[in-house]
Amino acid sequence: MFTDKMILRIPGPTPIPPRVQMAMNQPMIGHRSGKFSALFARTAERLKPYFGTTQDVYILAGSGTAALETGVVNTLQPGDEAVILVSGAFGERFAKICERYGVVAHRLEVPWGKAVTPDLLEAFLKEKPQVKAVFATYCETSTGVQNPIPELAKTIRAHSDALFIVDAVSCLGAVACEMDAWGVDIVVTGSQKAFMLPTGLAFLAASERAWKVIEANKSLAFYLDLKAYKKSLADQTTPYTPAVSLIFGLAEVLDMLDEEGLPAIIKRHELMRDMTRAAMRALNVNLMADDAYAAATVTSCDPQGAFDAEALRKVLTKQYNVTIAGGQQHLKGKIFRIGHMGYCEPLDVLQVISAIEMSLHQIGAPVELGAGVKAAQEVLIAHV
Amino acid sequence: MFTDKMILRIPGPTPIPPRVQMAMNQPMIGHRSGKFSALFARTAERLKPYFGTTQDVYILAGSGTAALETGVVNTLQPGDEAVILVSGAFGERFAKICERYGVVAHRLEVPWGKAVTPDLLEAFLKEKPQVKAVFATYCETSTGVQNPIPELAKTIRAHSDALFIVDAVSCLGAVACEMDAWGVDIVVTGSQKAFMLPTGLAFLAASERAWKVIEANKSLAFYLDLKAYKKSLADQTTPYTPAVSLIFGLAEVLDMLDEEGLPAIIKRHELMRDMTRAAMRALNVNLMADDAYAAATVTSCDPQGAFDAEALRKVLTKQYNVTIAGGQQHLKGKIFRIGHMGYCEPLDVLQVISAIEMSLHQIGAPVELGAGVKAAQEVLIAHV
């Protein structure tokens, strides 16, 4: 087994394309140089279509959690109330960040594997007219559920003045996002998922409505104070030292994304989702998310005791050098999650499926070899 | 489709491992520096086990053909006679090089797809006691045939004083080679096959018997004069400018090969061969080589009119970004060849098979999706 050839199929970090890796290897330049300023401003500009916004996109050196926290500390004050849509681990993280800052977090919780639907939200909102913000997770990485953001936005706009703040960390760049058209106020994401970069960059865009709130808001933090980023971006720079090499890489990623085109990228991810789901069904492996809310970037499977998910993952890693994810929190050890986003193509999905079915066979699960691959091939062939 | 994600499954050049690519990116150093000399000498030394020799291995900046020519011009003179075992395009190349230098080339030809067997060689040699050298191809890349080098060597040693000169370009580093034990006089190979490097390096080792001939021989060439390389290697250097970055890469390749270990490498290639052949049989695709002489590094398939090999290759390239090889010379357009060597693992074989079966389906060949993958999975599972 080649130690540098791990087949990385977790829901982020995702594999880095060689041309992006090469771009990041460019010699270092000063982050206050004119050369870097021009690159930075152009690169930030080029992110806008992926957010579906005409607003500026801010690039922070930080992880996805930094992006989530930025969404909280710039819009709320201690004592403010917020609704948090919790459909898994990352919804809960939004709630915890709110509580750290003294925000009253009203959790609208659904069982893991389910989506938050507009009717649930409408009923919940009606009882809380005073909330300042609603936080939602676009793709709940922990369960493979994609929440219906456009419909949720419509519900909020119809029933509340709250800002709608969306964590799109594990899907932006792979799925549709029409922030302006849908009426979403803040969208945040990270670099290490569909943007095919190493971890280390957080991206954020805010609506005009959100900016009014942000400008009037006493920021609860320093490094994550969006007003500083806004002031700097007007000068084509950042308030604090940017991650220069990651920006080199991001520029190359945007070349790749633009070359493929967002509609084709979205279709590719939907196809990989459909292939993965067809394969798991053919192997009688239970899918956590319903078809209507299945994430385009990650598929969660819950064997429900039919076999040991951790044993499967161990065989995959040890014998085939394939890494998929396990469960988080109360699902730790119980489920497995297959990432299919970013630098991943349908043929890569067939490869991971072939490895999963062999591993299932080897741990004694009653699967027919080739059956999952065949089901996925049929989905793929119908698309080409 | 990602333009930098071509799935390269031709019988060389093969994919470059990332760690080798990184090693080649090291800053340039002078080729007459002590640092380079030490690296070069150590690297040449480390090649010996892959040749199965205690003799020095020479590294030339040049292609595989340069290596073949080196084997000719250092051992023969115009008017000398040689036997060339021709089982495909590369055997014929040896013959052409001989003829360019006025050597009388006696071709022992077998149909493409067949191996040269010891009994054929014995009968042929008996009629030509005067030949100075016998040239053979270890893996005939054009047909996927692996000639029985140890047995052929035994036959030559028993019936002739001729040198035995072997082209191992498309297999050395992936198959057994016991040059000293088998009584092979010269083995030549290139960097871009099982050695996982870009094209550009030729490797050659010669027996003591061969060196006696070489020392007494008036070299017909300058750049390819082995005596110059011998003199230089004694001083840890090369007579002409070496390909420095490729030597950086070769040192890293040798780390990788040594880590896996030659016995495991040989087994991996045999496994990939067996998987590929089982899959093609399950898809009713005709294999060119018999099991006994099937190459470990490349599998040739001859559809014999059942479908259009070029149509298959086009779909593979266009829809799946998978590159396999077509036929050469009179087989151009008629056959296809799947490379499975170097930086290639069993899961990569499953991936290329899944792409081939979908493409066959798409060009209207009567294949059952998943059948080839299943057959290959069964071979793999039996090994793990």
PDB file of N, CA and C in Angstrom, chain A residues 1-5 7 9 17-20 25 196 256 259-260 268 319-322 342-345 347-348 350-351 353-355 357-358 361-362 368-370 373-374 377-378 380-381 384, chain B residues 1-5 7 9 17-20 25 196 256 259-260 268 319-322 342-345 347-348 350-351 353-355 357-358 361-362 368-370 373-374 377-378 380-381 384:
ATOM      1  N   MET A   1       0.841  -1.199   0.000  1.00  0.00           N
ATOM      2  CA  MET A   1       0.000   0.000   0.000  1.00  0.00           C
ATOM      3  C   MET A   1       0.876   1.250   0.000  1.00  0.00           C
ATOM      4  N   PHE A   2       0.547   2.208  -0.844  1.00  0.00           N
ATOM      5  CA  PHE A   2       1.333   3.428  -0.927  1.00  0.00           C
ATOM      6  C   PHE A   2       0.885   4.371   0.190  1.00  0.00           C
ATOM      7  N   THR A   3       1.838   4.804   1.003  1.00  0.00           N
ATOM      8  CA  THR A   3       1.469   5.644   2.145  1.00  0.00           C
ATOM      9  C   THR A   3       0.964   7.018   1.700  1.00  0.00           C
ATOM     10  N   ASP A   4       1.343   7.450   0.515  1.00  0.00           N
ATOM     11  CA  ASP A   4       0.901   8.783   0.078  1.00  0.00           C
ATOM     12  C   ASP A   4      -0.317   8.696  -0.819  1.00  0.00           C
ATOM     13  N   LYS A   5      -0.992   7.536  -0.829  1.00  0.00           N
ATOM     14  CA  LYS A   5      -2.092   7.343  -1.773  1.00  0.00           C
ATOM     15  C   LYS A   5      -3.408   7.064  -1.043  1.00  0.00           C
ATOM     16  N   ILE A   7      -7.021   7.121   0.002  1.00  0.00           N
ATOM     17  CA  ILE A   7      -8.240   7.536  -0.689  1.00  0.00           C
ATOM     18  C   ILE A   7      -9.143   8.187   0.366  1.00  0.00           C
ATOM     19  N   ARG A   9     -12.149   9.923   1.666  1.00  0.00           N
ATOM     20  CA  ARG A   9     -13.565  10.120   1.365  1.00  0.00           C
ATOM     21  C   ARG A   9     -14.351  10.446   2.631  1.00  0.00           C
ATOM     22  N   PRO A  17      -6.460  19.131  -5.247  1.00  0.00           N
ATOM     23  CA  PRO A  17      -6.048  18.875  -6.635  1.00  0.00           C
ATOM     24  C   PRO A  17      -4.575  19.236  -6.831  1.00  0.00           C
ATOM     25  N   PRO A  18      -3.848  18.457  -7.631  1.00  0.00           N
ATOM     26  CA  PRO A  18      -2.420  18.752  -7.835  1.00  0.00           C
ATOM     27  C   PRO A  18      -2.172  20.180  -8.308  1.00  0.00           C
ATOM     28  N   ARG A  19      -3.020  20.706  -9.166  1.00  0.00           N
ATOM     29  CA  ARG A  19      -2.737  22.069  -9.658  1.00  0.00           C
ATOM     30  C   ARG A  19      -2.925  23.098  -8.551  1.00  0.00           C
ATOM     31  N   VAL A  20      -3.778  22.787  -7.587  1.00  0.00           N
ATOM     32  CA  VAL A  20      -3.943  23.687  -6.441  1.00  0.00           C
ATOM     33  C   VAL A  20      -2.731  23.564  -5.519  1.00  0.00           C
ATOM     34  N   ASN A  25       2.416  26.200  -3.745  1.00  0.00           N
ATOM     35  CA  ASN A  25       3.876  26.130  -3.606  1.00  0.00           C
ATOM     36  C   ASN A  25       4.594  27.349  -4.169  1.00  0.00           C
ATOM     37  N   MET A 196     -11.952  22.520  -1.894  1.00  0.00           N
ATOM     38  CA  MET A 196     -10.793  21.685  -2.255  1.00  0.00           C
ATOM     39  C   MET A 196      -9.454  22.215  -1.752  1.00  0.00           C
ATOM     40  N   MET A 256     -10.486  26.491 -11.438  1.00  0.00           N
ATOM     41  CA  MET A 256     -11.060  25.157 -11.687  1.00  0.00           C
ATOM     42  C   MET A 256     -12.584  25.189 -11.630  1.00  0.00           C
ATOM     43  N   GLU A 259     -13.957  26.983 -14.624  1.00  0.00           N
ATOM     44  CA  GLU A 259     -13.832  26.175 -15.849  1.00  0.00           C
ATOM     45  C   GLU A 259     -14.952  25.136 -15.948  1.00  0.00           C
ATOM     46  N   GLU A 260     -15.218  24.471 -14.836  1.00  0.00           N
ATOM     47  CA  GLU A 260     -16.284  23.451 -14.857  1.00  0.00           C
ATOM     48  C   GLU A 260     -17.653  24.132 -14.922  1.00  0.00           C
ATOM     49  N   ARG A 268     -22.739  17.363 -10.869  1.00  0.00           N
ATOM     50  CA  ARG A 268     -21.776  16.300 -10.515  1.00  0.00           C
ATOM     51  C   ARG A 268     -22.008  15.826  -9.089  1.00  0.00           C
ATOM     52  N   GLN A 319      -7.010  -2.442   4.749  1.00  0.00           N
ATOM     53  CA  GLN A 319      -6.765  -3.269   3.566  1.00  0.00           C
ATOM     54  C   GLN A 319      -6.856  -2.492   2.265  1.00  0.00           C
ATOM     55  N   TYR A 320      -7.580  -1.393   2.268  1.00  0.00           N
ATOM     56  CA  TYR A 320      -7.770  -0.682   0.991  1.00  0.00           C
ATOM     57  C   TYR A 320      -7.308   0.771   1.046  1.00  0.00           C
ATOM     58  N   ASN A 321      -6.830   1.219   2.194  1.00  0.00           N
ATOM     59  CA  ASN A 321      -6.324   2.592   2.299  1.00  0.00           C
ATOM     60  C   ASN A 321      -7.415   3.622   2.024  1.00  0.00           C
ATOM     61  N   VAL A 322      -8.666   3.232   2.263  1.00  0.00           N
ATOM     62  CA  VAL A 322      -9.807   4.122   2.039  1.00  0.00           C
ATOM     63  C   VAL A 322     -10.272   4.662   3.389  1.00  0.00           C
ATOM     64  N   GLY A 342     -16.043  18.026  -3.719  1.00  0.00           N
ATOM     65  CA  GLY A 342     -14.788  18.651  -4.096  1.00  0.00           C
ATOM     66  C   GLY A 342     -14.098  17.891  -5.201  1.00  0.00           C
ATOM     67  N   TYR A 343     -12.833  17.573  -4.941  1.00  0.00           N
ATOM     68  CA  TYR A 343     -12.009  16.924  -5.959  1.00  0.00           C
ATOM     69  C   TYR A 343     -12.359  15.432  -6.012  1.00  0.00           C
ATOM     70  N   CYS A 344     -13.539  15.137  -6.454  1.00  0.00           N
ATOM     71  CA  CYS A 344     -14.087  13.780  -6.439  1.00  0.00           C
ATOM     72  C   CYS A 344     -14.984  13.650  -7.659  1.00  0.00           C
ATOM     73  N   GLU A 345     -14.837  12.563  -8.371  1.00  0.00           N
ATOM     74  CA  GLU A 345     -15.606  12.368  -9.595  1.00  0.00           C
ATOM     75  C   GLU A 345     -16.393  11.067  -9.489  1.00  0.00           C
ATOM     76  N   LEU A 347     -16.182   8.347 -11.031  1.00  0.00           N
ATOM     77  CA  LEU A 347     -15.349   7.126 -10.989  1.00  0.00           C
ATOM     78  C   LEU A 347     -14.729   6.915  -9.611  1.00  0.00           C
ATOM     79  N   ASP A 348     -14.503   7.986  -8.890  1.00  0.00           N
ATOM     80  CA  ASP A 348     -13.992   7.851  -7.521  1.00  0.00           C
ATOM     81  C   ASP A 348     -15.054   7.240  -6.619  1.00  0.00           C
ATOM     82  N   LEU A 350     -17.351   5.130  -7.640  1.00  0.00           N
ATOM     83  CA  LEU A 350     -17.386   3.691  -7.939  1.00  0.00           C
ATOM     84  C   LEU A 350     -16.258   2.969  -7.194  1.00  0.00           C
ATOM     85  N   GLN A 351     -15.121   3.623  -7.116  1.00  0.00           N
ATOM     86  CA  GLN A 351     -13.986   2.998  -6.439  1.00  0.00           C
ATOM     87  C   GLN A 351     -14.265   2.808  -4.948  1.00  0.00           C
ATOM     88  N   ILE A 353     -17.141   2.654  -3.519  1.00  0.00           N
ATOM     89  CA  ILE A 353     -18.214   1.659  -3.380  1.00  0.00           C
ATOM     90  C   ILE A 353     -17.643   0.244  -3.510  1.00  0.00           C
ATOM     91  N   SER A 354     -16.754   0.044  -4.490  1.00  0.00           N
ATOM     92  CA  SER A 354     -16.181  -1.297  -4.658  1.00  0.00           C
ATOM     93  C   SER A 354     -15.420  -1.702  -3.397  1.00  0.00           C
ATOM     94  N   ALA A 355     -14.743  -0.749  -2.783  1.00  0.00           N
ATOM     95  CA  ALA A 355     -14.001  -1.051  -1.555  1.00  0.00           C
ATOM     96  C   ALA A 355     -14.963  -1.335  -0.400  1.00  0.00           C
ATOM     97  N   GLU A 357     -18.020  -2.545  -0.620  1.00  0.00           N
ATOM     98  CA  GLU A 357     -18.692  -3.844  -0.718  1.00  0.00           C
ATOM     99  C   GLU A 357     -17.743  -5.005  -0.419  1.00  0.00           C
ATOM    100  N   MET A 358     -16.486  -4.876  -0.798  1.00  0.00           N
ATOM    101  CA  MET A 358     -15.527  -5.931  -0.428  1.00  0.00           C
ATOM    102  C   MET A 358     -15.352  -5.992   1.089  1.00  0.00           C
ATOM    103  N   HIS A 361     -18.304  -7.560   2.742  1.00  0.00           N
ATOM    104  CA  HIS A 361     -18.195  -9.008   2.557  1.00  0.00           C
ATOM    105  C   HIS A 361     -17.204  -9.598   3.567  1.00  0.00           C
ATOM    106  N   GLN A 362     -16.087  -8.904   3.747  1.00  0.00           N
ATOM    107  CA  GLN A 362     -15.045  -9.432   4.618  1.00  0.00           C
ATOM    108  C   GLN A 362     -15.416  -9.408   6.099  1.00  0.00           C
ATOM    109  N   GLU A 368     -23.722  -8.930  -2.004  1.00  0.00           N
ATOM    110  CA  GLU A 368     -23.268  -9.539  -3.251  1.00  0.00           C
ATOM    111  C   GLU A 368     -22.204  -8.626  -3.846  1.00  0.00           C
ATOM    112  N   LEU A 369     -21.012  -9.166  -4.071  1.00  0.00           N
ATOM    113  CA  LEU A 369     -19.945  -8.352  -4.667  1.00  0.00           C
ATOM    114  C   LEU A 369     -20.413  -7.801  -6.012  1.00  0.00           C
ATOM    115  N   GLY A 370     -20.054  -6.583  -6.285  1.00  0.00           N
ATOM    116  CA  GLY A 370     -20.390  -5.977  -7.574  1.00  0.00           C
ATOM    117  C   GLY A 370     -21.777  -5.360  -7.628  1.00  0.00           C
ATOM    118  N   VAL A 373     -21.680  -1.520  -7.028  1.00  0.00           N
ATOM    119  CA  VAL A 373     -21.031  -0.875  -8.177  1.00  0.00           C
ATOM    120  C   VAL A 373     -22.003  -0.837  -9.351  1.00  0.00           C
ATOM    121  N   LYS A 374     -22.651  -1.965  -9.601  1.00  0.00           N
ATOM    122  CA  LYS A 374     -23.588  -2.043 -10.732  1.00  0.00           C
ATOM    123  C   LYS A 374     -24.700  -0.999 -10.595  1.00  0.00           C
ATOM    124  N   GLN A 377     -23.247   2.333 -11.291  1.00  0.00           N
ATOM    125  CA  GLN A 377     -22.931   2.459 -12.721  1.00  0.00           C
ATOM    126  C   GLN A 377     -24.199   2.778 -13.509  1.00  0.00           C
ATOM    127  N   GLU A 378     -25.301   2.153 -13.133  1.00  0.00           N
ATOM    128  CA  GLU A 378     -26.557   2.394 -13.856  1.00  0.00           C
ATOM    129  C   GLU A 378     -27.012   3.846 -13.707  1.00  0.00           C
ATOM    130  N   LEU A 380     -24.985   6.358 -13.140  1.00  0.00           N
ATOM    131  CA  LEU A 380     -24.013   7.169 -13.892  1.00  0.00           C
ATOM    132  C   LEU A 380     -24.294   7.110 -15.395  1.00  0.00           C
ATOM    133  N   ILE A 381     -24.499   5.910 -15.884  1.00  0.00           N
ATOM    134  CA  ILE A 381     -24.721   5.742 -17.335  1.00  0.00           C
ATOM    135  C   ILE A 381     -25.968   6.489 -17.788  1.00  0.00           C
ATOM    136  N   VAL A 384     -24.804  10.116 -18.469  1.00  0.00           N
ATOM    137  CA  VAL A 384     -23.755  10.554 -19.418  1.00  0.00           C
ATOM    138  C   VAL A 384     -24.282  10.577 -20.857  1.00  0.00           C
TER     139      VAL A 384
ATOM    140  N   MET B   1     -15.388  17.319 -15.452  1.00  0.00           N
ATOM    141  CA  MET B   1     -14.194  16.486 -15.391  1.00  0.00           C
ATOM    142  C   MET B   1     -12.993  17.360 -15.036  1.00  0.00           C
ATOM    143  N   PHE B   2     -12.178  16.887 -14.114  1.00  0.00           N
ATOM    144  CA  PHE B   2     -11.006  17.652 -13.702  1.00  0.00           C
ATOM    145  C   PHE B   2      -9.873  17.413 -14.707  1.00  0.00           C
ATOM    146  N   THR B   3      -9.354  18.502 -15.265  1.00  0.00           N
ATOM    147  CA  THR B   3      -8.317  18.334 -16.288  1.00  0.00           C
ATOM    148  C   THR B   3      -7.025  17.766 -15.708  1.00  0.00           C
ATOM    149  N   ASP B   4      -6.815  17.943 -14.417  1.00  0.00           N
ATOM    150  CA  ASP B   4      -5.557  17.423 -13.845  1.00  0.00           C
ATOM    151  C   ASP B   4      -5.758  16.066 -13.181  1.00  0.00           C
ATOM    152  N   LYS B   5      -6.878  15.416 -13.501  1.00  0.00           N
ATOM    153  CA  LYS B   5      -7.195  14.168 -12.795  1.00  0.00           C
ATOM    154  C   LYS B   5      -7.302  12.990 -13.748  1.00  0.00           C
ATOM    155  N   ILE B   7      -6.947   9.623 -15.359  1.00  0.00           N
ATOM    156  CA  ILE B   7      -6.608   8.310 -14.816  1.00  0.00           C
ATOM    157  C   ILE B   7      -5.752   7.620 -15.875  1.00  0.00           C
ATOM    158  N   ARG B   9      -3.723   4.905 -17.374  1.00  0.00           N
ATOM    159  CA  ARG B   9      -3.534   3.453 -17.288  1.00  0.00           C
ATOM    160  C   ARG B   9      -2.989   2.902 -18.596  1.00  0.00           C
ATOM    161  N   PRO B  17       4.048   9.353  -8.156  1.00  0.00           N
ATOM    162  CA  PRO B  17       3.565   9.515  -6.774  1.00  0.00           C
ATOM    163  C   PRO B  17       3.845  10.937  -6.277  1.00  0.00           C
ATOM    164  N   PRO B  18       2.908  11.511  -5.509  1.00  0.00           N
ATOM    165  CA  PRO B  18       3.125  12.870  -5.003  1.00  0.00           C
ATOM    166  C   PRO B  18       4.457  13.046  -4.284  1.00  0.00           C
ATOM    167  N   ARG B  19       4.857  12.067  -3.495  1.00  0.00           N
ATOM    168  CA  ARG B  19       6.109  12.264  -2.752  1.00  0.00           C
ATOM    169  C   ARG B  19       7.310  12.280  -3.704  1.00  0.00           C
ATOM    170  N   VAL B  20       7.190  11.598  -4.832  1.00  0.00           N
ATOM    171  CA  VAL B  20       8.270  11.643  -5.832  1.00  0.00           C
ATOM    172  C   VAL B  20       8.249  12.997  -6.544  1.00  0.00           C
ATOM    173  N   ASN B  25      10.971  18.391  -6.955  1.00  0.00           N
ATOM    174  CA  ASN B  25      10.874  19.854  -6.848  1.00  0.00           C
ATOM    175  C   ASN B  25      11.960  20.474  -5.968  1.00  0.00           C
ATOM    176  N   MET B 196       8.110   4.557 -11.826  1.00  0.00           N
ATOM    177  CA  MET B 196       7.187   5.635 -11.407  1.00  0.00           C
ATOM    178  C   MET B 196       7.749   7.041 -11.587  1.00  0.00           C
ATOM    179  N   MET B 256      10.462   4.345  -1.658  1.00  0.00           N
ATOM    180  CA  MET B 256       9.133   3.728  -1.728  1.00  0.00           C
ATOM    181  C   MET B 256       9.225   2.233  -2.034  1.00  0.00           C
ATOM    182  N   GLU B 259      10.561   0.374   0.932  1.00  0.00           N
ATOM    183  CA  GLU B 259       9.569   0.285   2.015  1.00  0.00           C
ATOM    184  C   GLU B 259       8.572  -0.842   1.751  1.00  0.00           C
ATOM    185  N   GLU B 260       8.098  -0.925   0.512  1.00  0.00           N
ATOM    186  CA  GLU B 260       7.128  -1.984   0.195  1.00  0.00           C
ATOM    187  C   GLU B 260       7.844  -3.331   0.126  1.00  0.00           C
ATOM    188  N   ARG B 268       1.953  -7.663  -5.783  1.00  0.00           N
ATOM    189  CA  ARG B 268       0.937  -6.668  -6.131  1.00  0.00           C
ATOM    190  C   ARG B 268       0.695  -6.637  -7.646  1.00  0.00           C
ATOM    191  N   GLN B 319     -15.612  10.431 -21.560  1.00  0.00           N
ATOM    192  CA  GLN B 319     -16.621  10.449 -20.503  1.00  0.00           C
ATOM    193  C   GLN B 319     -16.061  10.132 -19.132  1.00  0.00           C
ATOM    194  N   TYR B 320     -14.943   9.440 -19.073  1.00  0.00           N
ATOM    195  CA  TYR B 320     -14.448   9.025 -17.753  1.00  0.00           C
ATOM    196  C   TYR B 320     -13.025   9.493 -17.466  1.00  0.00           C
ATOM    197  N   ASN B 321     -12.414  10.183 -18.438  1.00  0.00           N
ATOM    198  CA  ASN B 321     -11.062  10.708 -18.217  1.00  0.00           C
ATOM    199  C   ASN B 321     -10.056   9.590 -17.952  1.00  0.00           C
ATOM    200  N   VAL B 322     -10.356   8.408 -18.472  1.00  0.00           N
ATOM    201  CA  VAL B 322      -9.474   7.252 -18.293  1.00  0.00           C
ATOM    202  C   VAL B 322      -8.705   7.027 -19.599  1.00  0.00           C
ATOM    203  N   GLY B 342       3.514   0.179 -11.464  1.00  0.00           N
ATOM    204  CA  GLY B 342       4.037   1.346 -10.779  1.00  0.00           C
ATOM    205  C   GLY B 342       3.084   1.829  -9.704  1.00  0.00           C
ATOM    206  N   TYR B 343       2.764   3.115  -9.793  1.00  0.00           N
ATOM    207  CA  TYR B 343       1.931   3.753  -8.767  1.00  0.00           C
ATOM    208  C   TYR B 343       0.458   3.403  -9.028  1.00  0.00           C
ATOM    209  N   CYS B 344       0.150   2.152  -8.842  1.00  0.00           N
ATOM    210  CA  CYS B 344      -1.177   1.607  -9.173  1.00  0.00           C
ATOM    211  C   CYS B 344      -1.471   0.504  -8.177  1.00  0.00           C
ATOM    212  N   GLU B 345      -2.669   0.520  -7.632  1.00  0.00           N
ATOM    213  CA  GLU B 345      -3.031  -0.444  -6.606  1.00  0.00           C
ATOM    214  C   GLU B 345      -4.270  -1.214  -7.053  1.00  0.00           C
ATOM    215  N   LEU B 347      -7.228  -1.279  -5.973  1.00  0.00           N
ATOM    216  CA  LEU B 347      -8.450  -0.458  -6.077  1.00  0.00           C
ATOM    217  C   LEU B 347      -8.447   0.388  -7.346  1.00  0.00           C
ATOM    218  N   ASP B 348      -7.269   0.737  -7.836  1.00  0.00           N
ATOM    219  CA  ASP B 348      -7.194   1.479  -9.095  1.00  0.00           C
ATOM    220  C   ASP B 348      -7.611   0.583 -10.255  1.00  0.00           C
ATOM    221  N   LEU B 350      -9.786  -1.870 -10.001  1.00  0.00           N
ATOM    222  CA  LEU B 350     -11.259  -1.961  -9.957  1.00  0.00           C
ATOM    223  C   LEU B 350     -11.880  -0.732 -10.612  1.00  0.00           C
ATOM    224  N   GLN B 351     -11.264   0.422 -10.396  1.00  0.00           N
ATOM    225  CA  GLN B 351     -11.814   1.650 -10.967  1.00  0.00           C
ATOM    226  C   GLN B 351     -11.744   1.626 -12.494  1.00  0.00           C
ATOM    227  N   ILE B 353     -11.562  -0.960 -14.393  1.00  0.00           N
ATOM    228  CA  ILE B 353     -12.476  -1.997 -14.882  1.00  0.00           C
ATOM    229  C   ILE B 353     -13.917  -1.473 -14.890  1.00  0.00           C
ATOM    230  N   SER B 354     -14.303  -0.770 -13.831  1.00  0.00           N
ATOM    231  CA  SER B 354     -15.681  -0.250 -13.794  1.00  0.00           C
ATOM    232  C   SER B 354     -15.899   0.723 -14.947  1.00  0.00           C
ATOM    233  N   ALA B 355     -14.878   1.505 -15.279  1.00  0.00           N
ATOM    234  CA  ALA B 355     -15.005   2.442 -16.399  1.00  0.00           C
ATOM    235  C   ALA B 355     -15.069   1.692 -17.731  1.00  0.00           C
ATOM    236  N   GLU B 357     -16.188  -1.363 -18.240  1.00  0.00           N
ATOM    237  CA  GLU B 357     -17.470  -2.054 -18.467  1.00  0.00           C
ATOM    238  C   GLU B 357     -18.589  -1.082 -18.794  1.00  0.00           C
ATOM    239  N   MET B 358     -18.579   0.103 -18.182  1.00  0.00           N
ATOM    240  CA  MET B 358     -19.591   1.097 -18.567  1.00  0.00           C
ATOM    241  C   MET B 358     -19.396   1.536 -20.013  1.00  0.00           C
ATOM    242  N   HIS B 361     -20.570  -1.090 -22.396  1.00  0.00           N
ATOM    243  CA  HIS B 361     -22.031  -1.025 -22.442  1.00  0.00           C
ATOM    244  C   HIS B 361     -22.480   0.113 -23.353  1.00  0.00           C
ATOM    245  N   GLN B 362     -21.800   1.259 -23.201  1.00  0.00           N
ATOM    246  CA  GLN B 362     -22.220   2.438 -23.959  1.00  0.00           C
ATOM    247  C   GLN B 362     -21.944   2.326 -25.456  1.00  0.00           C
ATOM    248  N   GLU B 368     -22.520  -7.256 -18.934  1.00  0.00           N
ATOM    249  CA  GLU B 368     -23.343  -7.045 -17.742  1.00  0.00           C
ATOM    250  C   GLU B 368     -22.571  -6.088 -16.829  1.00  0.00           C
ATOM    251  N   LEU B 369     -23.176  -4.951 -16.501  1.00  0.00           N
ATOM    252  CA  LEU B 369     -22.507  -3.996 -15.603  1.00  0.00           C
ATOM    253  C   LEU B 369     -22.171  -4.692 -14.284  1.00  0.00           C
ATOM    254  N   GLY B 370     -21.028  -4.372 -13.748  1.00  0.00           N
ATOM    255  CA  GLY B 370     -20.626  -4.922 -12.458  1.00  0.00           C
ATOM    256  C   GLY B 370     -19.976  -6.294 -12.537  1.00  0.00           C
ATOM    257  N   VAL B 373     -16.099  -6.071 -12.450  1.00  0.00           N
ATOM    258  CA  VAL B 373     -15.674  -5.636 -11.115  1.00  0.00           C
ATOM    259  C   VAL B 373     -15.799  -6.793 -10.127  1.00  0.00           C
ATOM    260  N   LYS B 374     -16.929  -7.468 -10.193  1.00  0.00           N
ATOM    261  CA  LYS B 374     -17.153  -8.585  -9.262  1.00  0.00           C
ATOM    262  C   LYS B 374     -16.059  -9.662  -9.414  1.00  0.00           C
ATOM    263  N   GLN B 377     -12.944  -8.323  -7.926  1.00  0.00           N
ATOM    264  CA  GLN B 377     -13.064  -8.259  -6.457  1.00  0.00           C
ATOM    265  C   GLN B 377     -12.825  -9.641  -5.849  1.00  0.00           C
ATOM    266  N   GLU B 378     -13.360 -10.664  -6.518  1.00  0.00           N
ATOM    267  CA  GLU B 378     -13.186 -12.022  -5.982  1.00  0.00           C
ATOM    268  C   GLU B 378     -11.712 -12.420  -5.972  1.00  0.00           C
ATOM    269  N   LEU B 380      -9.224 -10.321  -5.740  1.00  0.00           N
ATOM    270  CA  LEU B 380      -8.581  -9.491  -4.716  1.00  0.00           C
ATOM    271  C   LEU B 380      -8.864 -10.023  -3.317  1.00  0.00           C
ATOM    272  N   ILE B 381     -10.124 -10.316  -3.061  1.00  0.00           N
ATOM    273  CA  ILE B 381     -10.522 -10.784  -1.724  1.00  0.00           C
ATOM    274  C   ILE B 381      -9.812 -12.084  -1.364  1.00  0.00           C
ATOM    275  N   VAL B 384      -6.397 -11.017   0.086  1.00  0.00           N
ATOM    276  CA  VAL B 384      -6.157 -10.139   1.250  1.00  0.00           C
ATOM    277  C   VAL B 384      -6.331 -10.886   2.575  1.00  0.00           C
TER     278      VAL B 384
END
